[in-house]
Amino acid sequence: MFDLYSAESIIYQGNELPVFNLLYLSNKGIVSAKRVAAYHSDPERKLVYGMQMTIATDDDDVEMSYQAPTFVSLRTDRVLDVFETQEEALVAYVQANSRYADRIQQIKSDPSYHGRKLPPKDYSFKICFTGFTKADKAELTELAEAAGMKAVTGVSASLDFLCCGDNAGWSKMKKANELGVPLVRHEQIRLLIDTGELPESYSESH
């Protein structure tokens, strides 16, 4: 598994990715300190994609002690600050409400902050849906492909994420875990396409 807590870089799908420490404000107003290894960016839509671990957050639903690295999509215009070390990011997180009050207010006052849906664009990700009814899988596949994703049926090292339904089979989930492929829920995929952000946990998408 990726050592995002201490490594300065990680190898992901054969590429070496530098790890960044940053302070971030989500679309739900949640401040968090993160370590992120970005492997793709879309400057036009102000988006960056990569692997991340949260090191501090206001969100009680994120279980810090058991959190594994997850796929993340972040809006670059909601990054409060970037730091050389995670210790600096943690200090900034504690001081965020006073230290970044103006920046937080600026982000929240932007018309794009609350609920504005972005048109689907080319996300260029490989996704596999498992554990869904035939109708739900067809609907999700159509949604993903309309956003430029490639829906595949098998799990491999080149897969970007495995989207699991209530009846997801353990074999595919186990293989995804062994290969370091992120597991996500369909609610997270829908939010990614609608807002450009992928929540860190299933509970955040409610």
N, C-alpha and C. Protein backbone atom coordinates (compact mmCIF):
# COMPACT_ATOMS: atom_id res chain seq x y z
N MET A 1 0.85 -1.19 0.00
CA MET A 1 0.00 0.00 0.00
C MET A 1 0.89 1.25 0.00
N PHE A 2 0.39 2.35 -0.55
CA PHE A 2 1.15 3.58 -0.66
C PHE A 2 1.49 4.14 0.72
N ASP A 3 2.73 4.57 0.89
CA ASP A 3 3.15 5.18 2.15
C ASP A 3 3.07 6.69 2.00
N LEU A 4 1.86 7.21 2.00
CA LEU A 4 1.69 8.65 1.82
C LEU A 4 2.01 9.44 3.08
N TYR A 5 2.08 8.77 4.22
CA TYR A 5 2.34 9.50 5.45
C TYR A 5 3.80 9.97 5.56
N SER A 6 4.74 9.20 5.01
CA SER A 6 6.14 9.56 5.19
C SER A 6 6.91 9.74 3.89
N ALA A 7 6.45 9.14 2.79
CA ALA A 7 7.21 9.21 1.55
C ALA A 7 7.12 10.59 0.90
N GLU A 8 8.21 10.99 0.26
CA GLU A 8 8.23 12.25 -0.49
C GLU A 8 7.65 12.06 -1.89
N SER A 9 7.59 10.80 -2.33
CA SER A 9 7.00 10.49 -3.62
C SER A 9 6.52 9.04 -3.57
N ILE A 10 5.61 8.69 -4.48
CA ILE A 10 5.13 7.31 -4.57
C ILE A 10 5.16 6.87 -6.02
N ILE A 11 5.17 5.56 -6.23
CA ILE A 11 5.07 5.01 -7.58
C ILE A 11 3.62 4.58 -7.79
N TYR A 12 2.97 5.15 -8.79
CA TYR A 12 1.58 4.81 -9.08
C TYR A 12 1.46 4.49 -10.56
N GLN A 13 1.05 3.27 -10.88
CA GLN A 13 0.90 2.80 -12.25
C GLN A 13 2.17 3.08 -13.06
N GLY A 14 3.34 2.83 -12.42
CA GLY A 14 4.62 2.95 -13.10
C GLY A 14 5.23 4.33 -13.13
N ASN A 15 4.53 5.33 -12.59
CA ASN A 15 5.04 6.70 -12.60
C ASN A 15 5.37 7.18 -11.19
N GLU A 16 6.46 7.94 -11.06
CA GLU A 16 6.81 8.50 -9.77
C GLU A 16 6.08 9.83 -9.59
N LEU A 17 5.31 9.94 -8.51
CA LEU A 17 4.51 11.12 -8.26
C LEU A 17 4.97 11.82 -6.98
N PRO A 18 5.26 13.12 -7.03
CA PRO A 18 5.62 13.84 -5.81
C PRO A 18 4.41 13.98 -4.90
N VAL A 19 4.67 14.01 -3.59
CA VAL A 19 3.61 14.13 -2.60
C VAL A 19 3.56 15.57 -2.09
N PHE A 20 2.35 16.16 -2.10
CA PHE A 20 2.15 17.54 -1.65
C PHE A 20 1.37 17.54 -0.34
N ASN A 21 1.69 18.51 0.52
CA ASN A 21 0.94 18.74 1.75
C ASN A 21 0.10 19.98 1.55
N LEU A 22 -1.19 19.88 1.78
CA LEU A 22 -2.03 21.04 1.52
C LEU A 22 -3.21 21.14 2.49
N LEU A 23 -3.76 22.33 2.54
CA LEU A 23 -4.96 22.60 3.33
C LEU A 23 -6.08 22.86 2.34
N TYR A 24 -7.24 22.18 2.55
CA TYR A 24 -8.29 22.18 1.53
C TYR A 24 -9.66 22.44 2.14
N LEU A 25 -10.50 23.15 1.39
CA LEU A 25 -11.89 23.39 1.79
C LEU A 25 -12.79 22.68 0.80
N SER A 26 -13.57 21.70 1.27
CA SER A 26 -14.42 20.92 0.37
C SER A 26 -15.69 21.67 0.02
N ASN A 27 -16.48 21.08 -0.89
CA ASN A 27 -17.72 21.72 -1.30
C ASN A 27 -18.78 21.70 -0.20
N LYS A 28 -18.51 20.99 0.91
CA LYS A 28 -19.41 21.00 2.07
C LYS A 28 -18.88 21.87 3.19
N GLY A 29 -17.82 22.66 2.91
CA GLY A 29 -17.28 23.56 3.90
C GLY A 29 -16.38 22.88 4.92
N ILE A 30 -15.90 21.68 4.61
CA ILE A 30 -15.05 20.92 5.53
C ILE A 30 -13.58 21.23 5.25
N VAL A 31 -12.87 21.68 6.27
CA VAL A 31 -11.44 21.96 6.15
C VAL A 31 -10.65 20.70 6.50
N SER A 32 -9.63 20.40 5.72
CA SER A 32 -8.80 19.24 6.01
C SER A 32 -7.36 19.48 5.57
N ALA A 33 -6.44 18.82 6.27
CA ALA A 33 -5.04 18.80 5.87
C ALA A 33 -4.80 17.47 5.18
N LYS A 34 -4.19 17.51 4.00
CA LYS A 34 -4.04 16.31 3.18
C LYS A 34 -2.62 16.15 2.68
N ARG A 35 -2.29 14.90 2.39
CA ARG A 35 -1.10 14.60 1.60
C ARG A 35 -1.59 14.00 0.29
N VAL A 36 -1.23 14.63 -0.81
CA VAL A 36 -1.78 14.26 -2.12
C VAL A 36 -0.66 14.02 -3.12
N ALA A 37 -0.75 12.91 -3.83
CA ALA A 37 0.14 12.62 -4.95
C ALA A 37 -0.71 12.74 -6.22
N ALA A 38 -0.52 13.82 -6.95
CA ALA A 38 -1.36 14.10 -8.12
C ALA A 38 -0.78 13.46 -9.37
N TYR A 39 -1.65 12.76 -10.15
CA TYR A 39 -1.16 12.15 -11.38
C TYR A 39 -1.82 12.72 -12.64
N HIS A 40 -2.79 13.61 -12.46
CA HIS A 40 -3.40 14.24 -13.63
C HIS A 40 -4.04 15.56 -13.21
N SER A 41 -3.96 16.56 -14.05
CA SER A 41 -4.61 17.84 -13.75
C SER A 41 -5.35 18.33 -14.98
N ASP A 42 -6.40 19.11 -14.73
CA ASP A 42 -7.20 19.71 -15.79
C ASP A 42 -7.30 21.19 -15.47
N PRO A 43 -6.32 22.00 -15.92
CA PRO A 43 -6.30 23.43 -15.58
C PRO A 43 -7.56 24.17 -16.02
N GLU A 44 -8.13 23.77 -17.14
CA GLU A 44 -9.33 24.45 -17.64
C GLU A 44 -10.49 24.36 -16.65
N ARG A 45 -10.63 23.20 -16.01
CA ARG A 45 -11.71 23.01 -15.05
C ARG A 45 -11.24 23.17 -13.60
N LYS A 46 -9.96 23.54 -13.43
CA LYS A 46 -9.38 23.75 -12.10
C LYS A 46 -9.50 22.48 -11.25
N LEU A 47 -9.16 21.34 -11.87
CA LEU A 47 -9.25 20.06 -11.17
C LEU A 47 -7.90 19.36 -11.16
N VAL A 48 -7.66 18.60 -10.10
CA VAL A 48 -6.48 17.75 -10.02
C VAL A 48 -6.91 16.40 -9.47
N TYR A 49 -6.33 15.33 -9.99
CA TYR A 49 -6.69 13.98 -9.59
C TYR A 49 -5.45 13.27 -9.06
N GLY A 50 -5.64 12.39 -8.09
CA GLY A 50 -4.50 11.65 -7.57
C GLY A 50 -4.89 10.73 -6.43
N MET A 51 -3.87 10.34 -5.64
CA MET A 51 -4.07 9.52 -4.46
C MET A 51 -3.87 10.42 -3.24
N GLN A 52 -4.65 10.21 -2.19
CA GLN A 52 -4.55 11.09 -1.04
C GLN A 52 -4.78 10.36 0.27
N MET A 53 -4.25 10.96 1.33
CA MET A 53 -4.58 10.57 2.70
C MET A 53 -4.84 11.84 3.48
N THR A 54 -5.88 11.83 4.29
CA THR A 54 -6.19 12.96 5.14
C THR A 54 -5.46 12.80 6.46
N ILE A 55 -4.76 13.85 6.87
CA ILE A 55 -4.01 13.78 8.13
C ILE A 55 -4.70 14.54 9.25
N ALA A 56 -5.67 15.39 8.90
CA ALA A 56 -6.50 16.07 9.90
C ALA A 56 -7.72 16.62 9.19
N THR A 57 -8.89 16.55 9.85
CA THR A 57 -10.12 17.03 9.22
C THR A 57 -11.17 17.40 10.25
N ASP A 58 -12.09 18.27 9.84
CA ASP A 58 -13.25 18.62 10.67
C ASP A 58 -14.35 17.57 10.56
N ASP A 59 -14.21 16.65 9.62
CA ASP A 59 -15.27 15.68 9.34
C ASP A 59 -15.19 14.50 10.28
N ASP A 60 -16.18 14.35 11.14
CA ASP A 60 -16.20 13.24 12.11
C ASP A 60 -16.41 11.89 11.43
N ASP A 61 -16.89 11.88 10.17
CA ASP A 61 -17.17 10.63 9.49
C ASP A 61 -15.93 9.96 8.89
N VAL A 62 -14.81 10.71 8.81
CA VAL A 62 -13.59 10.12 8.28
C VAL A 62 -12.82 9.49 9.43
N GLU A 63 -12.66 8.18 9.38
CA GLU A 63 -12.00 7.43 10.45
C GLU A 63 -10.49 7.50 10.23
N MET A 64 -9.83 8.42 10.94
CA MET A 64 -8.43 8.71 10.68
C MET A 64 -7.52 7.49 10.94
N SER A 65 -7.78 6.73 12.03
CA SER A 65 -6.85 5.66 12.36
C SER A 65 -6.80 4.52 11.36
N TYR A 66 -7.88 4.36 10.59
CA TYR A 66 -7.94 3.22 9.69
C TYR A 66 -7.95 3.63 8.21
N GLN A 67 -7.73 4.91 7.98
CA GLN A 67 -7.87 5.38 6.61
C GLN A 67 -6.75 4.89 5.71
N ALA A 68 -7.11 4.33 4.57
CA ALA A 68 -6.13 3.92 3.56
C ALA A 68 -6.09 4.97 2.46
N PRO A 69 -5.03 5.00 1.68
CA PRO A 69 -4.97 5.96 0.57
C PRO A 69 -6.15 5.76 -0.37
N THR A 70 -6.74 6.85 -0.81
CA THR A 70 -7.90 6.78 -1.69
C THR A 70 -7.70 7.68 -2.89
N PHE A 71 -8.43 7.37 -3.96
CA PHE A 71 -8.47 8.26 -5.12
C PHE A 71 -9.15 9.55 -4.70
N VAL A 72 -8.68 10.68 -5.24
CA VAL A 72 -9.29 11.95 -4.89
C VAL A 72 -9.32 12.86 -6.11
N SER A 73 -10.35 13.64 -6.20
CA SER A 73 -10.46 14.70 -7.20
C SER A 73 -10.69 15.99 -6.44
N LEU A 74 -9.81 16.96 -6.62
CA LEU A 74 -9.89 18.21 -5.87
C LEU A 74 -9.99 19.40 -6.81
N ARG A 75 -10.71 20.42 -6.35
CA ARG A 75 -10.77 21.69 -7.06
C ARG A 75 -9.57 22.54 -6.63
N THR A 76 -8.72 22.92 -7.57
CA THR A 76 -7.53 23.69 -7.22
C THR A 76 -7.88 25.07 -6.66
N ASP A 77 -9.06 25.59 -7.01
CA ASP A 77 -9.44 26.90 -6.49
C ASP A 77 -9.98 26.82 -5.06
N ARG A 78 -10.00 25.60 -4.47
CA ARG A 78 -10.41 25.45 -3.08
C ARG A 78 -9.25 25.03 -2.18
N VAL A 79 -8.05 25.05 -2.73
CA VAL A 79 -6.85 24.81 -1.93
C VAL A 79 -6.52 26.08 -1.17
N LEU A 80 -6.48 25.98 0.15
CA LEU A 80 -6.20 27.15 0.98
C LEU A 80 -4.72 27.48 1.00
N ASP A 81 -3.86 26.46 1.01
CA ASP A 81 -2.42 26.68 1.05
C ASP A 81 -1.69 25.37 0.81
N VAL A 82 -0.42 25.46 0.42
CA VAL A 82 0.43 24.29 0.19
C VAL A 82 1.68 24.44 1.04
N PHE A 83 2.16 23.31 1.61
CA PHE A 83 3.27 23.35 2.56
C PHE A 83 4.33 22.32 2.20
N GLU A 84 5.56 22.57 2.67
CA GLU A 84 6.65 21.65 2.41
C GLU A 84 6.54 20.38 3.25
N THR A 85 6.01 20.51 4.48
CA THR A 85 5.92 19.35 5.36
C THR A 85 4.50 19.18 5.87
N GLN A 86 4.17 17.96 6.29
CA GLN A 86 2.84 17.72 6.85
C GLN A 86 2.70 18.37 8.22
N GLU A 87 3.82 18.57 8.92
CA GLU A 87 3.76 19.26 10.21
C GLU A 87 3.28 20.70 10.04
N GLU A 88 3.76 21.36 8.98
CA GLU A 88 3.31 22.73 8.69
C GLU A 88 1.83 22.74 8.32
N ALA A 89 1.41 21.72 7.58
CA ALA A 89 0.00 21.62 7.20
C ALA A 89 -0.89 21.42 8.42
N LEU A 90 -0.42 20.63 9.39
CA LEU A 90 -1.18 20.39 10.61
C LEU A 90 -1.31 21.65 11.44
N VAL A 91 -0.24 22.43 11.54
CA VAL A 91 -0.29 23.69 12.28
C VAL A 91 -1.29 24.64 11.61
N ALA A 92 -1.23 24.72 10.29
CA ALA A 92 -2.15 25.58 9.55
C ALA A 92 -3.59 25.12 9.71
N TYR A 93 -3.80 23.80 9.78
CA TYR A 93 -5.15 23.26 9.97
C TYR A 93 -5.73 23.72 11.30
N VAL A 94 -4.94 23.66 12.36
CA VAL A 94 -5.39 24.10 13.69
C VAL A 94 -5.75 25.58 13.68
N GLN A 95 -5.01 26.37 12.90
CA GLN A 95 -5.21 27.81 12.87
C GLN A 95 -6.10 28.27 11.70
N ALA A 96 -6.70 27.32 11.00
CA ALA A 96 -7.37 27.63 9.73
C ALA A 96 -8.45 28.70 9.85
N ASN A 97 -9.31 28.60 10.86
CA ASN A 97 -10.45 29.52 10.95
C ASN A 97 -10.03 30.97 11.11
N SER A 98 -8.91 31.20 11.77
CA SER A 98 -8.43 32.59 11.91
C SER A 98 -7.44 32.96 10.82
N ARG A 99 -6.55 32.04 10.52
CA ARG A 99 -5.47 32.31 9.56
C ARG A 99 -5.98 32.43 8.13
N TYR A 100 -7.03 31.68 7.79
CA TYR A 100 -7.53 31.68 6.42
C TYR A 100 -8.99 32.12 6.33
N ALA A 101 -9.43 32.91 7.28
CA ALA A 101 -10.83 33.34 7.32
C ALA A 101 -11.24 34.06 6.04
N ASP A 102 -10.41 34.98 5.58
CA ASP A 102 -10.74 35.73 4.36
C ASP A 102 -10.77 34.83 3.14
N ARG A 103 -9.81 33.92 3.04
CA ARG A 103 -9.74 33.01 1.89
C ARG A 103 -10.95 32.07 1.89
N ILE A 104 -11.33 31.56 3.05
CA ILE A 104 -12.49 30.68 3.15
C ILE A 104 -13.75 31.41 2.72
N GLN A 105 -13.90 32.65 3.19
CA GLN A 105 -15.08 33.44 2.82
C GLN A 105 -15.10 33.72 1.32
N GLN A 106 -13.92 33.98 0.75
CA GLN A 106 -13.83 34.24 -0.69
C GLN A 106 -14.29 33.02 -1.49
N ILE A 107 -13.85 31.83 -1.07
CA ILE A 107 -14.23 30.61 -1.77
C ILE A 107 -15.74 30.37 -1.65
N LYS A 108 -16.27 30.54 -0.44
CA LYS A 108 -17.70 30.27 -0.22
C LYS A 108 -18.61 31.27 -0.93
N SER A 109 -18.10 32.47 -1.18
CA SER A 109 -18.92 33.49 -1.83
C SER A 109 -18.91 33.36 -3.36
N ASP A 110 -18.06 32.51 -3.88
CA ASP A 110 -18.01 32.32 -5.33
C ASP A 110 -19.29 31.61 -5.78
N PRO A 111 -19.91 32.07 -6.86
CA PRO A 111 -21.17 31.46 -7.34
C PRO A 111 -21.03 29.96 -7.65
N SER A 112 -19.83 29.51 -7.97
CA SER A 112 -19.64 28.10 -8.33
C SER A 112 -19.52 27.20 -7.11
N TYR A 113 -19.51 27.78 -5.90
CA TYR A 113 -19.26 26.98 -4.71
C TYR A 113 -20.44 26.08 -4.34
N HIS A 114 -21.67 26.57 -4.46
CA HIS A 114 -22.83 25.83 -3.99
C HIS A 114 -23.62 25.20 -5.13
N GLY A 115 -23.44 23.92 -5.29
CA GLY A 115 -24.36 23.13 -6.11
C GLY A 115 -24.39 23.36 -7.59
N ARG A 116 -23.48 24.13 -8.15
CA ARG A 116 -23.53 24.33 -9.60
C ARG A 116 -22.97 23.10 -10.29
N LYS A 117 -23.76 22.52 -11.17
CA LYS A 117 -23.33 21.32 -11.87
C LYS A 117 -22.46 21.69 -13.06
N LEU A 118 -21.35 21.01 -13.20
CA LEU A 118 -20.46 21.22 -14.32
C LEU A 118 -20.79 20.20 -15.41
N PRO A 119 -20.75 20.62 -16.66
CA PRO A 119 -21.04 19.66 -17.73
C PRO A 119 -19.98 18.58 -17.76
N PRO A 120 -20.38 17.34 -18.07
CA PRO A 120 -19.40 16.26 -18.13
C PRO A 120 -18.28 16.58 -19.13
N LYS A 121 -17.07 16.32 -18.74
CA LYS A 121 -15.90 16.50 -19.62
C LYS A 121 -15.10 15.20 -19.60
N ASP A 122 -13.99 15.21 -20.29
CA ASP A 122 -13.19 14.00 -20.41
C ASP A 122 -12.39 13.74 -19.15
N TYR A 123 -12.82 12.79 -18.34
CA TYR A 123 -12.09 12.42 -17.14
C TYR A 123 -10.99 11.40 -17.44
N SER A 124 -11.11 10.69 -18.54
CA SER A 124 -10.08 9.74 -19.00
C SER A 124 -9.69 8.71 -17.95
N PHE A 125 -10.67 8.20 -17.21
CA PHE A 125 -10.39 7.19 -16.20
C PHE A 125 -10.98 5.85 -16.62
N LYS A 126 -10.36 4.78 -16.15
CA LYS A 126 -10.93 3.45 -16.32
C LYS A 126 -11.69 3.10 -15.04
N ILE A 127 -12.92 2.65 -15.21
CA ILE A 127 -13.76 2.31 -14.07
C ILE A 127 -14.44 0.97 -14.30
N CYS A 128 -14.60 0.21 -13.24
CA CYS A 128 -15.31 -1.07 -13.30
C CYS A 128 -16.44 -1.03 -12.29
N PHE A 129 -17.64 -1.37 -12.73
CA PHE A 129 -18.80 -1.41 -11.84
C PHE A 129 -19.08 -2.86 -11.47
N THR A 130 -19.28 -3.12 -10.18
CA THR A 130 -19.56 -4.48 -9.73
C THR A 130 -20.56 -4.46 -8.59
N GLY A 131 -21.43 -5.47 -8.55
CA GLY A 131 -22.39 -5.57 -7.46
C GLY A 131 -23.66 -4.77 -7.66
N PHE A 132 -23.97 -4.40 -8.92
CA PHE A 132 -25.18 -3.63 -9.21
C PHE A 132 -26.17 -4.48 -10.02
N THR A 133 -27.43 -4.10 -9.99
CA THR A 133 -28.40 -4.75 -10.86
C THR A 133 -28.06 -4.40 -12.30
N LYS A 134 -28.58 -5.18 -13.23
CA LYS A 134 -28.29 -4.95 -14.64
C LYS A 134 -28.69 -3.53 -15.06
N ALA A 135 -29.85 -3.07 -14.60
CA ALA A 135 -30.34 -1.74 -14.97
C ALA A 135 -29.47 -0.64 -14.37
N ASP A 136 -29.11 -0.80 -13.08
CA ASP A 136 -28.28 0.22 -12.43
C ASP A 136 -26.89 0.29 -13.06
N LYS A 137 -26.34 -0.88 -13.38
CA LYS A 137 -25.02 -0.91 -14.00
C LYS A 137 -25.05 -0.24 -15.36
N ALA A 138 -26.11 -0.47 -16.12
CA ALA A 138 -26.23 0.16 -17.44
C ALA A 138 -26.33 1.67 -17.31
N GLU A 139 -27.09 2.12 -16.32
CA GLU A 139 -27.26 3.57 -16.12
C GLU A 139 -25.94 4.22 -15.69
N LEU A 140 -25.22 3.56 -14.79
CA LEU A 140 -23.94 4.09 -14.31
C LEU A 140 -22.89 4.06 -15.42
N THR A 141 -22.90 3.02 -16.21
CA THR A 141 -21.96 2.92 -17.32
C THR A 141 -22.20 4.05 -18.32
N GLU A 142 -23.46 4.31 -18.62
CA GLU A 142 -23.79 5.40 -19.55
C GLU A 142 -23.34 6.75 -18.99
N LEU A 143 -23.57 6.96 -17.70
CA LEU A 143 -23.17 8.21 -17.05
C LEU A 143 -21.65 8.39 -17.10
N ALA A 144 -20.93 7.32 -16.78
CA ALA A 144 -19.47 7.38 -16.77
C ALA A 144 -18.91 7.63 -18.17
N GLU A 145 -19.45 6.92 -19.15
CA GLU A 145 -18.94 7.06 -20.51
C GLU A 145 -19.27 8.43 -21.09
N ALA A 146 -20.39 9.03 -20.68
CA ALA A 146 -20.73 10.37 -21.13
C ALA A 146 -19.74 11.40 -20.59
N ALA A 147 -19.11 11.07 -19.47
CA ALA A 147 -18.12 11.96 -18.86
C ALA A 147 -16.70 11.64 -19.35
N GLY A 148 -16.59 10.72 -20.31
CA GLY A 148 -15.30 10.41 -20.88
C GLY A 148 -14.57 9.26 -20.24
N MET A 149 -15.18 8.60 -19.25
CA MET A 149 -14.53 7.46 -18.62
C MET A 149 -14.69 6.21 -19.49
N LYS A 150 -13.82 5.24 -19.26
CA LYS A 150 -13.91 3.97 -19.97
C LYS A 150 -14.35 2.90 -18.99
N ALA A 151 -15.53 2.33 -19.22
CA ALA A 151 -16.05 1.28 -18.34
C ALA A 151 -15.53 -0.07 -18.81
N VAL A 152 -14.90 -0.81 -17.89
CA VAL A 152 -14.36 -2.12 -18.22
C VAL A 152 -14.97 -3.16 -17.28
N THR A 153 -14.80 -4.43 -17.60
CA THR A 153 -15.43 -5.49 -16.80
C THR A 153 -14.49 -6.17 -15.82
N GLY A 154 -13.18 -6.00 -16.03
CA GLY A 154 -12.22 -6.68 -15.16
C GLY A 154 -11.38 -5.74 -14.34
N VAL A 155 -10.77 -6.27 -13.30
CA VAL A 155 -9.88 -5.51 -12.43
C VAL A 155 -8.44 -5.77 -12.81
N SER A 156 -7.70 -4.70 -13.09
CA SER A 156 -6.29 -4.81 -13.43
C SER A 156 -5.54 -3.64 -12.83
N ALA A 157 -4.22 -3.67 -12.95
CA ALA A 157 -3.40 -2.60 -12.36
C ALA A 157 -3.64 -1.25 -13.03
N SER A 158 -4.18 -1.26 -14.25
CA SER A 158 -4.41 0.00 -14.96
C SER A 158 -5.77 0.62 -14.62
N LEU A 159 -6.57 -0.08 -13.78
CA LEU A 159 -7.89 0.43 -13.41
C LEU A 159 -7.74 1.61 -12.45
N ASP A 160 -8.50 2.67 -12.67
CA ASP A 160 -8.42 3.83 -11.78
C ASP A 160 -9.27 3.66 -10.53
N PHE A 161 -10.48 3.09 -10.66
CA PHE A 161 -11.24 2.74 -9.47
C PHE A 161 -12.31 1.70 -9.75
N LEU A 162 -12.61 0.94 -8.68
CA LEU A 162 -13.65 -0.08 -8.71
C LEU A 162 -14.85 0.47 -7.96
N CYS A 163 -15.97 0.63 -8.67
CA CYS A 163 -17.19 1.16 -8.07
C CYS A 163 -18.04 -0.01 -7.59
N CYS A 164 -18.26 -0.08 -6.28
CA CYS A 164 -18.91 -1.25 -5.67
C CYS A 164 -20.35 -0.98 -5.26
N GLY A 165 -21.24 -1.88 -5.70
CA GLY A 165 -22.62 -1.84 -5.26
C GLY A 165 -22.82 -2.71 -4.04
N ASP A 166 -24.06 -2.83 -3.60
CA ASP A 166 -24.36 -3.58 -2.38
C ASP A 166 -24.03 -5.06 -2.50
N ASN A 167 -24.02 -5.59 -3.73
CA ASN A 167 -23.75 -7.02 -3.93
C ASN A 167 -22.38 -7.27 -4.56
N ALA A 168 -21.44 -6.37 -4.29
CA ALA A 168 -20.11 -6.51 -4.88
C ALA A 168 -19.44 -7.79 -4.41
N GLY A 169 -18.80 -8.49 -5.33
CA GLY A 169 -18.14 -9.74 -5.01
C GLY A 169 -16.79 -9.50 -4.33
N TRP A 170 -16.48 -10.35 -3.36
CA TRP A 170 -15.25 -10.19 -2.60
C TRP A 170 -14.01 -10.38 -3.48
N SER A 171 -14.10 -11.24 -4.49
CA SER A 171 -12.92 -11.54 -5.32
C SER A 171 -12.42 -10.29 -6.03
N LYS A 172 -13.33 -9.52 -6.61
CA LYS A 172 -12.92 -8.30 -7.30
C LYS A 172 -12.41 -7.25 -6.31
N MET A 173 -13.07 -7.13 -5.17
CA MET A 173 -12.64 -6.17 -4.17
C MET A 173 -11.25 -6.53 -3.62
N LYS A 174 -11.03 -7.84 -3.40
CA LYS A 174 -9.75 -8.31 -2.89
C LYS A 174 -8.64 -8.04 -3.91
N LYS A 175 -8.92 -8.31 -5.17
CA LYS A 175 -7.92 -8.07 -6.21
C LYS A 175 -7.61 -6.58 -6.33
N ALA A 176 -8.66 -5.74 -6.24
CA ALA A 176 -8.45 -4.29 -6.31
C ALA A 176 -7.57 -3.82 -5.16
N ASN A 177 -7.83 -4.34 -3.96
CA ASN A 177 -7.02 -3.98 -2.80
C ASN A 177 -5.56 -4.39 -2.99
N GLU A 178 -5.35 -5.57 -3.53
CA GLU A 178 -3.98 -6.06 -3.74
C GLU A 178 -3.23 -5.21 -4.77
N LEU A 179 -3.97 -4.68 -5.75
CA LEU A 179 -3.35 -3.88 -6.80
C LEU A 179 -3.30 -2.38 -6.45
N GLY A 180 -3.91 -2.01 -5.31
CA GLY A 180 -3.93 -0.60 -4.92
C GLY A 180 -4.95 0.22 -5.68
N VAL A 181 -5.97 -0.44 -6.23
CA VAL A 181 -7.03 0.26 -6.96
C VAL A 181 -8.07 0.77 -5.96
N PRO A 182 -8.40 2.06 -5.97
CA PRO A 182 -9.36 2.61 -5.02
C PRO A 182 -10.76 2.03 -5.19
N LEU A 183 -11.44 1.79 -4.07
CA LEU A 183 -12.83 1.35 -4.08
C LEU A 183 -13.72 2.55 -3.78
N VAL A 184 -14.76 2.74 -4.60
CA VAL A 184 -15.67 3.88 -4.42
C VAL A 184 -17.11 3.40 -4.53
N ARG A 185 -18.03 4.25 -4.10
CA ARG A 185 -19.46 4.00 -4.22
C ARG A 185 -20.02 4.83 -5.36
N HIS A 186 -21.20 4.45 -5.85
CA HIS A 186 -21.76 5.17 -7.00
C HIS A 186 -22.09 6.61 -6.65
N GLU A 187 -22.42 6.88 -5.38
CA GLU A 187 -22.72 8.26 -4.98
C GLU A 187 -21.49 9.15 -5.17
N GLN A 188 -20.31 8.58 -4.92
CA GLN A 188 -19.08 9.35 -5.09
C GLN A 188 -18.82 9.66 -6.56
N ILE A 189 -19.10 8.70 -7.42
CA ILE A 189 -18.91 8.91 -8.86
C ILE A 189 -19.86 9.98 -9.37
N ARG A 190 -21.10 9.94 -8.91
CA ARG A 190 -22.08 10.96 -9.34
C ARG A 190 -21.63 12.36 -8.91
N LEU A 191 -21.13 12.47 -7.68
CA LEU A 191 -20.67 13.77 -7.19
C LEU A 191 -19.45 14.24 -7.96
N LEU A 192 -18.56 13.31 -8.30
CA LEU A 192 -17.39 13.66 -9.10
C LEU A 192 -17.80 14.29 -10.42
N ILE A 193 -18.76 13.70 -11.09
CA ILE A 193 -19.20 14.20 -12.39
C ILE A 193 -19.97 15.53 -12.23
N ASP A 194 -20.77 15.64 -11.18
CA ASP A 194 -21.58 16.84 -10.98
C ASP A 194 -20.76 18.06 -10.54
N THR A 195 -19.79 17.84 -9.65
CA THR A 195 -19.12 18.99 -9.02
C THR A 195 -17.63 19.05 -9.27
N GLY A 196 -17.04 17.97 -9.76
CA GLY A 196 -15.60 17.94 -9.94
C GLY A 196 -14.87 17.40 -8.72
N GLU A 197 -15.59 17.14 -7.62
CA GLU A 197 -14.97 16.62 -6.42
C GLU A 197 -15.44 15.20 -6.15
N LEU A 198 -14.54 14.40 -5.61
CA LEU A 198 -14.89 13.07 -5.15
C LEU A 198 -14.73 13.05 -3.64
N PRO A 199 -15.83 12.81 -2.88
CA PRO A 199 -15.70 12.81 -1.42
C PRO A 199 -14.80 11.69 -0.95
N GLU A 200 -14.14 11.92 0.20
CA GLU A 200 -13.20 10.93 0.72
C GLU A 200 -13.89 9.67 1.22
N SER A 201 -15.14 9.83 1.65
CA SER A 201 -15.84 8.67 2.20
C SER A 201 -17.27 8.65 1.67
N TYR A 202 -17.87 7.47 1.71
CA TYR A 202 -19.26 7.31 1.25
C TYR A 202 -20.21 8.23 2.01
N SER A 203 -19.98 8.42 3.32
CA SER A 203 -20.89 9.21 4.14
C SER A 203 -20.91 10.67 3.72
N GLU A 204 -19.81 11.17 3.14
CA GLU A 204 -19.76 12.58 2.75
C GLU A 204 -20.70 12.89 1.60
N SER A 205 -21.07 11.88 0.83
CA SER A 205 -21.89 12.14 -0.35
C SER A 205 -23.37 12.20 -0.03
N HIS A 206 -23.74 12.06 1.26
CA HIS A 206 -25.14 12.14 1.64
C HIS A 206 -25.50 13.57 1.98
